[in-house]
Every structure is written in structure tokens, then in C-alpha cells.
PDB file of C-alpha atoms and ligand atoms in Angstrom:
ATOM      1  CA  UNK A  27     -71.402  73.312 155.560  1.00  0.00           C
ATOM      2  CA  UNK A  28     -70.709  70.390 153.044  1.00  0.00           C
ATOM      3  CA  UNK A  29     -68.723  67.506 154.834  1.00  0.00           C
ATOM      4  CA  UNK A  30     -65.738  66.003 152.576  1.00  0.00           C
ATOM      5  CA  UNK A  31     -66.026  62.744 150.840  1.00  0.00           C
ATOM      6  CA  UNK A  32     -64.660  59.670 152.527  1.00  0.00           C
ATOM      7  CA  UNK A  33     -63.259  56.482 151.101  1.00  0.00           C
ATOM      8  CA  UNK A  34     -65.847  53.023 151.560  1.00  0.00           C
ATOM      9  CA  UNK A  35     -64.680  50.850 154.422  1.00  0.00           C
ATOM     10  CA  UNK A  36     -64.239  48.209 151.840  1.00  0.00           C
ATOM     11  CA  UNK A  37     -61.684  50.422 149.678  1.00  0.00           C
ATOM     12  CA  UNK A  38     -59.899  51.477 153.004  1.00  0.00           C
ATOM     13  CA  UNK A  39     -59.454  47.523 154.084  1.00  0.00           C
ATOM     14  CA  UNK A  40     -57.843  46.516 150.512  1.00  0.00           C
ATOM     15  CA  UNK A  41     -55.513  49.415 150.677  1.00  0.00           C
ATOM     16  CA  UNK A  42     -54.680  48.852 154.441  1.00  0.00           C
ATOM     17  CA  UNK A  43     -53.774  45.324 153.118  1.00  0.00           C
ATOM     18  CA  UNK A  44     -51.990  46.024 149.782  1.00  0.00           C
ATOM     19  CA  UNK A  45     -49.814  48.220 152.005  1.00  0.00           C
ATOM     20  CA  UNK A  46     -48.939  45.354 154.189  1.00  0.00           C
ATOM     21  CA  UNK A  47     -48.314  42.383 151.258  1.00  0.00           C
ATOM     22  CA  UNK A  48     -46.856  45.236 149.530  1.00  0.00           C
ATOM     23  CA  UNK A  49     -44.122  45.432 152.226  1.00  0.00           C
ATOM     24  CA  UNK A  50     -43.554  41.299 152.067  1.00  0.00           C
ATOM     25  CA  UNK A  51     -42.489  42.132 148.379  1.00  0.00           C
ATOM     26  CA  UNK A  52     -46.179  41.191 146.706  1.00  0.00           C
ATOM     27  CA  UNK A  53     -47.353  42.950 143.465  1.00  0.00           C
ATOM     28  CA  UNK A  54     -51.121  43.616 142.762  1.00  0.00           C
ATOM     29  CA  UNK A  55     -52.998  41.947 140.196  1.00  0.00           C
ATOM     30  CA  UNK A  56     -56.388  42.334 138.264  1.00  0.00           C
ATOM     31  CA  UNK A  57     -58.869  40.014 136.748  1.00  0.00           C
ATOM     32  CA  UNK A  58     -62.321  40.428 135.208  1.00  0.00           C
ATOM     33  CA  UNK A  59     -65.636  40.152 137.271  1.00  0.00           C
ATOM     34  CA  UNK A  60     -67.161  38.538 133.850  1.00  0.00           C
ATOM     35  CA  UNK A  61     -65.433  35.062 133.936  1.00  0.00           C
ATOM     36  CA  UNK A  62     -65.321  31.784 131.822  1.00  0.00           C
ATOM     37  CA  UNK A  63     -65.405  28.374 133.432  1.00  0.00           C
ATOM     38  CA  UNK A  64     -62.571  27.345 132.479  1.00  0.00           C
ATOM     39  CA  UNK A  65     -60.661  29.842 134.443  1.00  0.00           C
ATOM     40  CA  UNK A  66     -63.154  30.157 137.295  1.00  0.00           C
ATOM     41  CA  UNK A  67     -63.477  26.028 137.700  1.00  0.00           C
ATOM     42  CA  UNK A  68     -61.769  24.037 135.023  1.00  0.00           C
ATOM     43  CA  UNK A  69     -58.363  25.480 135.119  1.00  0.00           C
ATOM     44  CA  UNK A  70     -58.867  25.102 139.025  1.00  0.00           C
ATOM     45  CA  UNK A  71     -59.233  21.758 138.936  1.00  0.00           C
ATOM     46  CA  UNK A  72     -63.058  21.453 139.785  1.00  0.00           C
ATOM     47  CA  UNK A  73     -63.950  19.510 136.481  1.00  0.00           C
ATOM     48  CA  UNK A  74     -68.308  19.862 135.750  1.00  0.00           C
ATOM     49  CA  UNK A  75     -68.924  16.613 137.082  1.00  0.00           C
ATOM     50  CA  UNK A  76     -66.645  17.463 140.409  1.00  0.00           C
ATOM     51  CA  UNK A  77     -69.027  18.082 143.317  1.00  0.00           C
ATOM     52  CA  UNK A  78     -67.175  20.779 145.331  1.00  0.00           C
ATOM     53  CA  UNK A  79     -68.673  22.821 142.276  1.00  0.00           C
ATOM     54  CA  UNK A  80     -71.206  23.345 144.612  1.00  0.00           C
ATOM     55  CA  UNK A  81     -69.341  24.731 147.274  1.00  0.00           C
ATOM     56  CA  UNK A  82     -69.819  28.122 145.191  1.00  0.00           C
ATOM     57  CA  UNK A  83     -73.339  28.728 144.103  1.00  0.00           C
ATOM     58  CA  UNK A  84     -72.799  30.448 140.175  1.00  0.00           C
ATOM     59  CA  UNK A  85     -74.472  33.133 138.498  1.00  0.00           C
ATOM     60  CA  UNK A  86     -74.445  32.161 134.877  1.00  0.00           C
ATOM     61  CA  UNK A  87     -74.740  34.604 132.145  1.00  0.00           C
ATOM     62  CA  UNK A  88     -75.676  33.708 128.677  1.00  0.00           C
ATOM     63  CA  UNK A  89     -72.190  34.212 126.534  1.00  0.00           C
ATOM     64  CA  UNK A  90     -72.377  34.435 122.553  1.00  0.00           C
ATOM     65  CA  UNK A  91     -72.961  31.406 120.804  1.00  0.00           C
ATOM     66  CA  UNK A  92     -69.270  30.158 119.598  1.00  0.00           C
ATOM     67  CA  UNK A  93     -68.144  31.342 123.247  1.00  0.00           C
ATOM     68  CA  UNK A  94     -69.738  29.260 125.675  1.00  0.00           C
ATOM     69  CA  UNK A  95     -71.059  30.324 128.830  1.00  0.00           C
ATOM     70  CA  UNK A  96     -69.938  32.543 131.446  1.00  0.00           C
ATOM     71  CA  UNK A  97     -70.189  33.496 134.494  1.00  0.00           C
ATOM     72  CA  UNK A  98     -69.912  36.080 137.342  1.00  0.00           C
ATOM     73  CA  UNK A  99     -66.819  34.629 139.147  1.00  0.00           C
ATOM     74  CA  UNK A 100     -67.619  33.422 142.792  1.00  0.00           C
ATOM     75  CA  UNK A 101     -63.972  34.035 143.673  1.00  0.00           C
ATOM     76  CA  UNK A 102     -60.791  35.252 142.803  1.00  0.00           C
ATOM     77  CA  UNK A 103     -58.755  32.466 142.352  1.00  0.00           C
ATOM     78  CA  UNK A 104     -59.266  32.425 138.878  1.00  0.00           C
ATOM     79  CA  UNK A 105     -56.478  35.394 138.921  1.00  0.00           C
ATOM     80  CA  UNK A 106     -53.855  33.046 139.652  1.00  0.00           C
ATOM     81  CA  UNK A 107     -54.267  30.991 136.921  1.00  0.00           C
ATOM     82  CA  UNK A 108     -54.329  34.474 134.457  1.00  0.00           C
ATOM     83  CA  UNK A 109     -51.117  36.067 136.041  1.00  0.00           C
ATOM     84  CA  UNK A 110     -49.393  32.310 136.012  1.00  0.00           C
ATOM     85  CA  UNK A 111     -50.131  32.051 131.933  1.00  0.00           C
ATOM     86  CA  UNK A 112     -48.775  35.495 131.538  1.00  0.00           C
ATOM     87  CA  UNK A 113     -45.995  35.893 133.836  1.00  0.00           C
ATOM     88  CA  UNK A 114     -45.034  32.386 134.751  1.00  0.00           C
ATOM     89  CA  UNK A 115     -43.006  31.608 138.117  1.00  0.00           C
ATOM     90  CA  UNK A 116     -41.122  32.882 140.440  1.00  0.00           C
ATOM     91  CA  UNK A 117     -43.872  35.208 141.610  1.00  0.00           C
ATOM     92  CA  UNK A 118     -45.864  36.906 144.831  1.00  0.00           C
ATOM     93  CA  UNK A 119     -49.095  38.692 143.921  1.00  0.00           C
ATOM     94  CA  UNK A 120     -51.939  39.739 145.840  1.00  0.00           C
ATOM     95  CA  UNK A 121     -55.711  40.059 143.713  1.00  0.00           C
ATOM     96  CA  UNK A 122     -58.255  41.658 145.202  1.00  0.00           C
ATOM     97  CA  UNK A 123     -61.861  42.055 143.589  1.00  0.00           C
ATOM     98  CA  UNK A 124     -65.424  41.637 144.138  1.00  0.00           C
ATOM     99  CA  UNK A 125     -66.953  38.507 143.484  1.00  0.00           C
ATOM    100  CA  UNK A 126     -70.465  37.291 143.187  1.00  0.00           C
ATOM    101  CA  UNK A 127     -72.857  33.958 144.472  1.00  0.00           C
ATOM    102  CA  UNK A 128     -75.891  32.834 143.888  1.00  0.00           C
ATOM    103  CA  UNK A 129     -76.978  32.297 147.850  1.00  0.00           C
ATOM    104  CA  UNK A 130     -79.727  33.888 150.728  1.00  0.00           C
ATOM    105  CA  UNK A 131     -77.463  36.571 152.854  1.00  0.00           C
ATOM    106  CA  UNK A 132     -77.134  36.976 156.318  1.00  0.00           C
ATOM    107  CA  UNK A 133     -75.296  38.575 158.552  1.00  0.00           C
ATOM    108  CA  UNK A 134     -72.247  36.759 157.778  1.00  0.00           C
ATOM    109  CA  UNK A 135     -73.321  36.488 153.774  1.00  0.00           C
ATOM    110  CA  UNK A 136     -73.534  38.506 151.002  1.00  0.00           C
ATOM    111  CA  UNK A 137     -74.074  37.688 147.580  1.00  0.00           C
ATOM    112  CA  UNK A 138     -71.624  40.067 146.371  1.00  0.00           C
ATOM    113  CA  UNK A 139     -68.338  40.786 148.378  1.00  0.00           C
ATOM    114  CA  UNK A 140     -64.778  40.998 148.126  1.00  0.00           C
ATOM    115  CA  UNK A 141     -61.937  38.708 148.396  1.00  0.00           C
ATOM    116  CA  UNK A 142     -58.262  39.384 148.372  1.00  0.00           C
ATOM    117  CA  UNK A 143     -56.455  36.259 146.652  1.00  0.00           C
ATOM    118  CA  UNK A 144     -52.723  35.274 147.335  1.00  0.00           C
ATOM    119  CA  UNK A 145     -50.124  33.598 145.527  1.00  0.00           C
ATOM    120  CA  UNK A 146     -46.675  33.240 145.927  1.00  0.00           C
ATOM    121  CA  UNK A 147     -44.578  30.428 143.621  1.00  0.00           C
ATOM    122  CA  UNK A 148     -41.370  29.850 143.546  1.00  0.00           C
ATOM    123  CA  UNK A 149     -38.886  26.933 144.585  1.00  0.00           C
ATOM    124  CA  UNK A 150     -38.770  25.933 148.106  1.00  0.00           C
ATOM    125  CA  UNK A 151     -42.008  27.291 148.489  1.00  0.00           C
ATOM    126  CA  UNK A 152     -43.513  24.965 152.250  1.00  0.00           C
ATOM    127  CA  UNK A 153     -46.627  25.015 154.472  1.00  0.00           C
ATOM    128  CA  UNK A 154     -44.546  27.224 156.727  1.00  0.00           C
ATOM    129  CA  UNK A 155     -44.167  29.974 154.320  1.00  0.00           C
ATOM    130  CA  UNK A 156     -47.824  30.124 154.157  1.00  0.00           C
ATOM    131  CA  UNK A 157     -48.359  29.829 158.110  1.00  0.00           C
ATOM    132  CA  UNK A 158     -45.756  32.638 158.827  1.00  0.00           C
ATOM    133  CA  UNK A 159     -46.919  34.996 155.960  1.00  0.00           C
ATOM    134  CA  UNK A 160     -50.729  34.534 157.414  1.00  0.00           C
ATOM    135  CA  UNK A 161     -49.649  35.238 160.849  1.00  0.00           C
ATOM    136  CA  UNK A 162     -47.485  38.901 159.971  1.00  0.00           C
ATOM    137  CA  UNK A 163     -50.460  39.503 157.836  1.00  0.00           C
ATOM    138  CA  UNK A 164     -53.072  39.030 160.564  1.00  0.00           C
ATOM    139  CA  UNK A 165     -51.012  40.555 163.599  1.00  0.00           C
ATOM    140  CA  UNK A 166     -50.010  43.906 161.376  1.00  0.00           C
ATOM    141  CA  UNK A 167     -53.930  44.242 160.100  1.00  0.00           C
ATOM    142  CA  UNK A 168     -55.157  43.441 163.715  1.00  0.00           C
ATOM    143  CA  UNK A 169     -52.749  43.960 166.396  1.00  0.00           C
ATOM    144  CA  UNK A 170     -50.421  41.794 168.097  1.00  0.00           C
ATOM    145  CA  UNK A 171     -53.353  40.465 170.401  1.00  0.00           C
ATOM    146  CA  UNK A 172     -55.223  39.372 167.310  1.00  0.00           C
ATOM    147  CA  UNK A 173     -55.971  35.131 167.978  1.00  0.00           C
ATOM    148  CA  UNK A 174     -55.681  33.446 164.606  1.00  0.00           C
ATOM    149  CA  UNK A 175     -56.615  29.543 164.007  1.00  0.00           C
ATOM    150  CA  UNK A 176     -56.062  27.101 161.151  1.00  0.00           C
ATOM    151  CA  UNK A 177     -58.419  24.190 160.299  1.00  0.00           C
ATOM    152  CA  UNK A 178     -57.980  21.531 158.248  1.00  0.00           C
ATOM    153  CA  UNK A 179     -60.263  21.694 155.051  1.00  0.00           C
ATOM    154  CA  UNK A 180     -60.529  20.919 151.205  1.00  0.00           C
ATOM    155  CA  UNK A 181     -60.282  22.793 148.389  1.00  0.00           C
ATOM    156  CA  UNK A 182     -60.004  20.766 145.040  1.00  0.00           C
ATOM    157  CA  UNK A 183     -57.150  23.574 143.780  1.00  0.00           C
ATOM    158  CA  UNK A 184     -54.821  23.188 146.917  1.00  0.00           C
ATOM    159  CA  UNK A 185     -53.212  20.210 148.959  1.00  0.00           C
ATOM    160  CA  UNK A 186     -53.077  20.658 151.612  1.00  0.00           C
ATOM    161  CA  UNK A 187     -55.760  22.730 152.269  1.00  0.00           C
ATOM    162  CA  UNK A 188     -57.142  24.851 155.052  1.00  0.00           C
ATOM    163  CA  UNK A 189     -59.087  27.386 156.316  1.00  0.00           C
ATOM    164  CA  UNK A 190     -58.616  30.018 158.840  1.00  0.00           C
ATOM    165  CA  UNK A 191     -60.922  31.898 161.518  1.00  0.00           C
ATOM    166  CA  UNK A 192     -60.271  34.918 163.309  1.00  0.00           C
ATOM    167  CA  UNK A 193     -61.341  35.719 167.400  1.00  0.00           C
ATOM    168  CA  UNK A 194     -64.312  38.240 166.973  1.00  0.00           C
ATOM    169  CA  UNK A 195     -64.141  39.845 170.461  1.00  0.00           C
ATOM    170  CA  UNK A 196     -67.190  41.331 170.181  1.00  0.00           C
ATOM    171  CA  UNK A 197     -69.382  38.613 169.452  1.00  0.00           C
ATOM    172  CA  UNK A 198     -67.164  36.444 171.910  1.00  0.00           C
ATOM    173  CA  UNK A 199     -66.571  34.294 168.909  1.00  0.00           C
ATOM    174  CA  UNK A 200     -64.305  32.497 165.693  1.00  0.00           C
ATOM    175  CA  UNK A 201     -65.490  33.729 162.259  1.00  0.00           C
ATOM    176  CA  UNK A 202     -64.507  31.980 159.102  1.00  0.00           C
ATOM    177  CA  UNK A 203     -62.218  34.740 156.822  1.00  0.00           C
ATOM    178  CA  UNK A 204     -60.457  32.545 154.622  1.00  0.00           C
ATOM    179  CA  UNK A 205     -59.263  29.326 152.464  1.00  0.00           C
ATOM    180  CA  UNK A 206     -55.889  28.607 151.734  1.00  0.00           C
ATOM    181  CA  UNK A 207     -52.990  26.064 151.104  1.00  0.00           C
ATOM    182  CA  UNK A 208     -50.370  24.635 148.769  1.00  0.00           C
ATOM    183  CA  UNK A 209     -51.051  25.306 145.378  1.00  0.00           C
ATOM    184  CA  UNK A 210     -51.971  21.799 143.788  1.00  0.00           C
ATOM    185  CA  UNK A 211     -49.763  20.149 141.457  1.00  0.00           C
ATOM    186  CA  UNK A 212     -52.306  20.189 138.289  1.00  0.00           C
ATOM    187  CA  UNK A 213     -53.235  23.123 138.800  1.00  0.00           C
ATOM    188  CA  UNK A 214     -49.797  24.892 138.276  1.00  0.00           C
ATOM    189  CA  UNK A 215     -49.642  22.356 135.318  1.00  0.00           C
ATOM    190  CA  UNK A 216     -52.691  23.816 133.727  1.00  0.00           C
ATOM    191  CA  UNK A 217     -51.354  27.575 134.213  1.00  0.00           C
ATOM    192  CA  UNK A 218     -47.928  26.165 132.048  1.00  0.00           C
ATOM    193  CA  UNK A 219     -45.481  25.797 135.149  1.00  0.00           C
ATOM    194  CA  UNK A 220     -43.573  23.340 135.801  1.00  0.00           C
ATOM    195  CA  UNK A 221     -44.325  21.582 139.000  1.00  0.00           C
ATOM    196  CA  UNK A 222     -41.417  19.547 139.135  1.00  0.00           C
ATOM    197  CA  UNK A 223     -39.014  22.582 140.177  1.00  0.00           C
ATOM    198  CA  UNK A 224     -42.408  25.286 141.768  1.00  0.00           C
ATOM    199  CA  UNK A 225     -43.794  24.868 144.608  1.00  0.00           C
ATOM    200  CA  UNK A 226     -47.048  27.750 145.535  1.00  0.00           C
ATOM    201  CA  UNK A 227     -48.630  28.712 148.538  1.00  0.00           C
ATOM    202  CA  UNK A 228     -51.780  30.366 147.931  1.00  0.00           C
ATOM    203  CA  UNK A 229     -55.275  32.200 150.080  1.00  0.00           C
ATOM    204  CA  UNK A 230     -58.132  33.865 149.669  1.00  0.00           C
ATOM    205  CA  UNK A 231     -59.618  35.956 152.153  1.00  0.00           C
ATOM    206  CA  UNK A 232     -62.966  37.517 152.502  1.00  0.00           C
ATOM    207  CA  UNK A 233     -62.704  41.347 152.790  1.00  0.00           C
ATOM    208  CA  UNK A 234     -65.961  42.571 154.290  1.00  0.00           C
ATOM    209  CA  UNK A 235     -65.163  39.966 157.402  1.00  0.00           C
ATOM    210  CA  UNK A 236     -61.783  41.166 157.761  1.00  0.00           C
ATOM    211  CA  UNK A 237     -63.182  44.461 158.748  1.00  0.00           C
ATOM    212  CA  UNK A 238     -66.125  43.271 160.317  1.00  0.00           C
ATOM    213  CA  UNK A 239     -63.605  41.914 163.162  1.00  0.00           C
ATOM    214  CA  UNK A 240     -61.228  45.018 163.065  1.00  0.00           C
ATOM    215  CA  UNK A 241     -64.165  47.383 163.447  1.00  0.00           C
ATOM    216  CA  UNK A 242     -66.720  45.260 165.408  1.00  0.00           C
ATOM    217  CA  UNK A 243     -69.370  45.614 162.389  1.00  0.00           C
ATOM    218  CA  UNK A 244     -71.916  43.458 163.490  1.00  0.00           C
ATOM    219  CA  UNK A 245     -73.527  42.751 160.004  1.00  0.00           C
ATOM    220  CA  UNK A 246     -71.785  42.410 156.375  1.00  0.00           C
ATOM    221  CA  UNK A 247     -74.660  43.761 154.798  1.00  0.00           C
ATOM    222  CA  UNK A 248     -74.024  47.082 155.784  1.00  0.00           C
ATOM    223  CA  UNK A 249     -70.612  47.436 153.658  1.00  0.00           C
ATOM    224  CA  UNK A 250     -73.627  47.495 150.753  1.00  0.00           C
ATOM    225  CA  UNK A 251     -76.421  48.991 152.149  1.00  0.00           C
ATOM    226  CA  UNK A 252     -75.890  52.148 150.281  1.00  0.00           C
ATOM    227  CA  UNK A 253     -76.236  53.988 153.566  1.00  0.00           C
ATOM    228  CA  UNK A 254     -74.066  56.670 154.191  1.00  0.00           C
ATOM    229  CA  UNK A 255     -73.892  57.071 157.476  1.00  0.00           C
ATOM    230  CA  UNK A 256     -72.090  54.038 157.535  1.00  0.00           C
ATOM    231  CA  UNK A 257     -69.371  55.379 155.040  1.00  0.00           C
ATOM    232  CA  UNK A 258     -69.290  58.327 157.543  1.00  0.00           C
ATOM    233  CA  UNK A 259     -68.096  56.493 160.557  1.00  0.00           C
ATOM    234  CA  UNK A 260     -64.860  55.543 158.809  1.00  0.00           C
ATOM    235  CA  UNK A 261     -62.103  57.815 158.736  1.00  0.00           C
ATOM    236  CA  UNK A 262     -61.086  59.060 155.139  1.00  0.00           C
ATOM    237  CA  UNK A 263     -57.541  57.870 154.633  1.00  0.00           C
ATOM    238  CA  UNK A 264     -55.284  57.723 152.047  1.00  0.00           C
ATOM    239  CA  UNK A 265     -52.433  55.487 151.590  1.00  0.00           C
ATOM    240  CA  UNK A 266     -49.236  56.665 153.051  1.00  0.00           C
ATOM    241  CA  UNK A 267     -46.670  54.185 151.895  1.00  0.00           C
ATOM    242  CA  UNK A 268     -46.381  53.001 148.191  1.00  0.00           C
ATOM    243  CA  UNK A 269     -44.582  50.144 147.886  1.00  0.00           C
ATOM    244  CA  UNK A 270     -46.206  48.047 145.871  1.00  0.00           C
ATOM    245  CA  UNK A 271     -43.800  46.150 142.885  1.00  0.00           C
ATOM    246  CA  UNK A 272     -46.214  45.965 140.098  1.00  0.00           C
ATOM    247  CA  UNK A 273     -49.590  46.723 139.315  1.00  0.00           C
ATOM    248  CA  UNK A 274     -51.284  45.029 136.476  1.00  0.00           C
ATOM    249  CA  UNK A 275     -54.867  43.611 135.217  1.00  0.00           C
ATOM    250  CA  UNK A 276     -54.514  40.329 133.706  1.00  0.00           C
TER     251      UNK A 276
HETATM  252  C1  YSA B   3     -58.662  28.636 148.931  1.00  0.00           C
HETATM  253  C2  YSA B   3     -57.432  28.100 148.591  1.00  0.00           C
HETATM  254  C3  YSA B   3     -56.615  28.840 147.754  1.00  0.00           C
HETATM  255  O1  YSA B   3     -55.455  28.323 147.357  1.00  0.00           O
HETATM  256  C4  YSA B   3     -56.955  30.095 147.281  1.00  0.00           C
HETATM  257  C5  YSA B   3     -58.196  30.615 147.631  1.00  0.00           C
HETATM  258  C6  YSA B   3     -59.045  29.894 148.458  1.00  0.00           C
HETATM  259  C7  YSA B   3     -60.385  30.431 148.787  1.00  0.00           C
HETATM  260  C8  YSA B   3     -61.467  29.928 147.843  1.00  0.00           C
HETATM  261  N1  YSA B   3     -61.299  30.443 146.488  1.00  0.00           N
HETATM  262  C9  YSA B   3     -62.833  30.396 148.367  1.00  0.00           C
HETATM  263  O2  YSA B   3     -63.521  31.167 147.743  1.00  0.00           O
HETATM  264  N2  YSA B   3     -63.126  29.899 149.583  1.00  0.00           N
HETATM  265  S1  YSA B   3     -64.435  30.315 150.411  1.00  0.00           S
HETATM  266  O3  YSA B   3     -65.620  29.990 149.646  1.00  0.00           O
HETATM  267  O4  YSA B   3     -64.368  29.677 151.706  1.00  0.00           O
HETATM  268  O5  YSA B   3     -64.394  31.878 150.590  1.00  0.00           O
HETATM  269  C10 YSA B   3     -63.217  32.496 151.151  1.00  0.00           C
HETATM  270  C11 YSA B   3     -63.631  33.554 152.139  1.00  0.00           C
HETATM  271  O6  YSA B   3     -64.526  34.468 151.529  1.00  0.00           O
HETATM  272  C12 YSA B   3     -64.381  33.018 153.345  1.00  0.00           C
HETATM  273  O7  YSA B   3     -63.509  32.500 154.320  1.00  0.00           O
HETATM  274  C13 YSA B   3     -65.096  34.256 153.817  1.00  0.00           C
HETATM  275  O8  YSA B   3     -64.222  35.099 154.545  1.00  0.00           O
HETATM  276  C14 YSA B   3     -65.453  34.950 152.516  1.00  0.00           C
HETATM  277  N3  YSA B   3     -66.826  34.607 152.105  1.00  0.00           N
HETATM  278  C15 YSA B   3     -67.256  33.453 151.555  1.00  0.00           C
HETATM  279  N4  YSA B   3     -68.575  33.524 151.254  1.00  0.00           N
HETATM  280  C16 YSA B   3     -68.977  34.757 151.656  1.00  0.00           C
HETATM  281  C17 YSA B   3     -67.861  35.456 152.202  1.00  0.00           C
HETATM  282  N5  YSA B   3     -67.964  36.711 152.670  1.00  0.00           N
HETATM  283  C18 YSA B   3     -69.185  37.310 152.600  1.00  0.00           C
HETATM  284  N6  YSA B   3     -70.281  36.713 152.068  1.00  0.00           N
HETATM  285  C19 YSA B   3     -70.227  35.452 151.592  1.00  0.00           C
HETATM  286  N7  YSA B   3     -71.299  34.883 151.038  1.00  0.00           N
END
């Protein structure tokens, strides 16, 4: 008898938490995979000189002539500053996408995964906002018992920045899921908002480790393995709540 299709892990974890920002009143946005540098670094504030460039190892693809080169984007943060030029501020949006880097994989790398980008700007926005937003996120997607930590850390688009790990239980240890913190001043300059009066919080989270904690997957490589055995020991699942505000590619 023919079994029925199920949904990839990977498409079950970005609904599972669209459903939950969609119920702290974010929208979902879309950029392209195919990116320029100035939205992917310049616009970021990582000028070509900056060394944190090489905190994200670039594949570059040869553009046309008269358009410079591009490249496939190592993360999603380049969505904020898209969705910022068109929309401006007050705004909450999640972005979630696959991006790509040029760098050897183990169990804990790939060089193509997903991330799930944040941003909320408005006035007032603190620290705390961010800190209590990561928290509901991580307890609703894990369980109450789930043991979250922040580090200090730097990212050349946020100030202060940090970065977040996540009690594996099953490898009795803290994995690395995400980067986040206060959107930095230039950088809402460069998207056209005023940072005088809006303040951002902002994250990006790494999808394929997300679930490799909720599910006790032992190896990211097996979200792209192309085996489907693995797809089979997920539960199909559709989404059971629609409450996201807006949906829109940028
Ligand atoms: C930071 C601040 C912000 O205001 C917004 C976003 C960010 C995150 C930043 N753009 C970034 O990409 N940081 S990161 O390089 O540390 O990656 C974020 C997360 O992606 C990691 O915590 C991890 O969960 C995941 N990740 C990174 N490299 C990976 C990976 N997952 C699988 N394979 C890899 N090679």
C-alpha cells in the first residue's frame, strides 16, 4: 500500500514557529536567496574592509557586468533591511529562508541551512523586549523545562549583541542556535528610519539546530541527506492556527 506524503522536518519547524511569532503579533516576510552585497553586508554595516566579513564564509556568483557581484546570502538579515525600505517602522516580522556558506560541515554545520530572522522596531523598543520575547519563544517551541542562556557577543549590525545556546539533553550539552540584539543605530539609518524616535530588537536563529534539540537529531546533515526515512519519522502536520498578520516577499 502507498504511504502518504509527509512534510520535511525543516518545513514542520518554520511553521511550528510562524505559529508561535504569529501569536506575539509578527508578520512573515520574504527575501531572495540570490543577494547583493550591499544588502547582505554593506547595508549591515560590515563595510569590505570590516573583518567580521569573515565571520560568514561567501559564495560569490558572477553578476552582469553594470551590476556588480552577488552572492548567495549567508544569512537572513539582509531581510530586515528590504522590509525596513519598503514598509518603514513601527513593525514585527519574522523571515525565514535558507541560506548558504562557503565552509567544511559537520555535525553541527551545513553549508546550506535555514535561519529564521527577527525584527521588531518601534519606540520604546529595550534589551528586555528582546530577552522576554526569546524566552516565550523558546519555552512554547520546547517546553517549559527547556534551559535557555545568553552570551555576550558581537555582531557589527547590533549593539548590544549576543548570542544564545540551548540545553541539548541528549548530548548532555549547550548548542549555539542563535545571534541577536539591538538593532544598531546606522543600520536603521541605512534602511531610511529614523533612529532618533526607533528603537529595534532583532535575531536570527538557526533552524536545523532548533530541531536538532527538540527531536534529539544527533547530526544536521541529515535534514539534507535526501534520505527518506528520515522525512518518515516525522509526523505529517499541518498548521492548525492561522494567525499570521501579513505575508509578503520583499
Ligand atoms: C544576529 C543579530 C541580529 O540582529 C540578527 C541576526 C543575527 C544572526 C546573524 N545574522 C548570523 O548569521 N549569526 S550566526 O552566524 O551566528 O548564525 C546564526 C545561527 O545560525 C547560529 O546560532 C546557528 O544556530 C545557525 N548556524 C550558523 N552556521 C551554521 C548554522 N546552522 C547550521 N550550519 C551552519 N554552518
Amino acid at each position: 500500500m502507498n504511504q502518504p506524503g509527509r512534510l520535511h522536518p525543516i518545513t514542520i519547524a518554520i511553521r511550528d514557529m510562524a505559529d508561535i511569532f504569529g501569536r506575539m503579533g509578527f508578520g512573515i516576510a520574504y527575501g531572495p536567496e540570490l543577494e547583493t552585497e550591499h544588502y547582505n553586508f554593506d547595508a549591515l554595516n560590515i563595510p569590505a574592509d570590516h573583518p567580521s566579513r569573515d565571520m560568514w564564509d561567501t559564495f560569490w556568483v558572477k553578476g552582469k557586468e553594470d551590476e556588480g557581484r552577488k552572492l548567495l546570502r549567508t544569512h537572513t538579515s539582509p531581510v530586515q533591511i528590504r522590509w525596513l525600505e519598503k514598509y518603514g517602522a513601527p513593525t514585527r516580522i519574522i523571515a525565514p529562508g535558507k541560506v548558504f556558506r562557503n565552509e567544511s560541515t559537520d555535525a553541527t554545520h551545513e553549508a546550506q541551512f535555514y535561519q529564521l530572522e527577527g525584527l521588531a522596531v518601534d519606540e520604546d523598543i529595550t534589551l528586555a523586549h528582546l530577552k522576554g520575547t526569546l524566552e516565550r519563544f523558546s519555552k512554547e517551541y520546547f517546553g517549559t523545562g527547556a534551559k535557555v542562556r545568553l552570551r555576550p557577543s558581537y555582531f557589527p549590525f547590533t549593539e548590544p549583541s549576543v548570542e544564545v545556546d540551548v540545553w541539548f539533553p541528549q548530548q548532555q550539552k549547550w548548542l549555539e542556535v542563535m545571534g541577536a540584539g539591538m538593532v544598531h543605530p546606522k543600520v536603521l539609518e541605512n534602511a531610511g528610519i529614523d533612529a532618533g524616535k526607533y528603537q529595534g530588537f532583532a535575531f536570527g536563529l538557526g533552524v536545523e539546530r532548533f530541531a536538532m534539540i527538540k527531536y534529539g537529531i544527533p547530526d544536521v546533515r541529515l535534514f539534507h541527506s535526501g534520505d527518506i526515512r528520515f522525512n518518515y519519522a516525522f509526523e505529517q502536520k499541518v498548521r492548525t492556527s492561522d494567525v499570521l498578520t501579513s505575508e509578503k516577499a520583499v
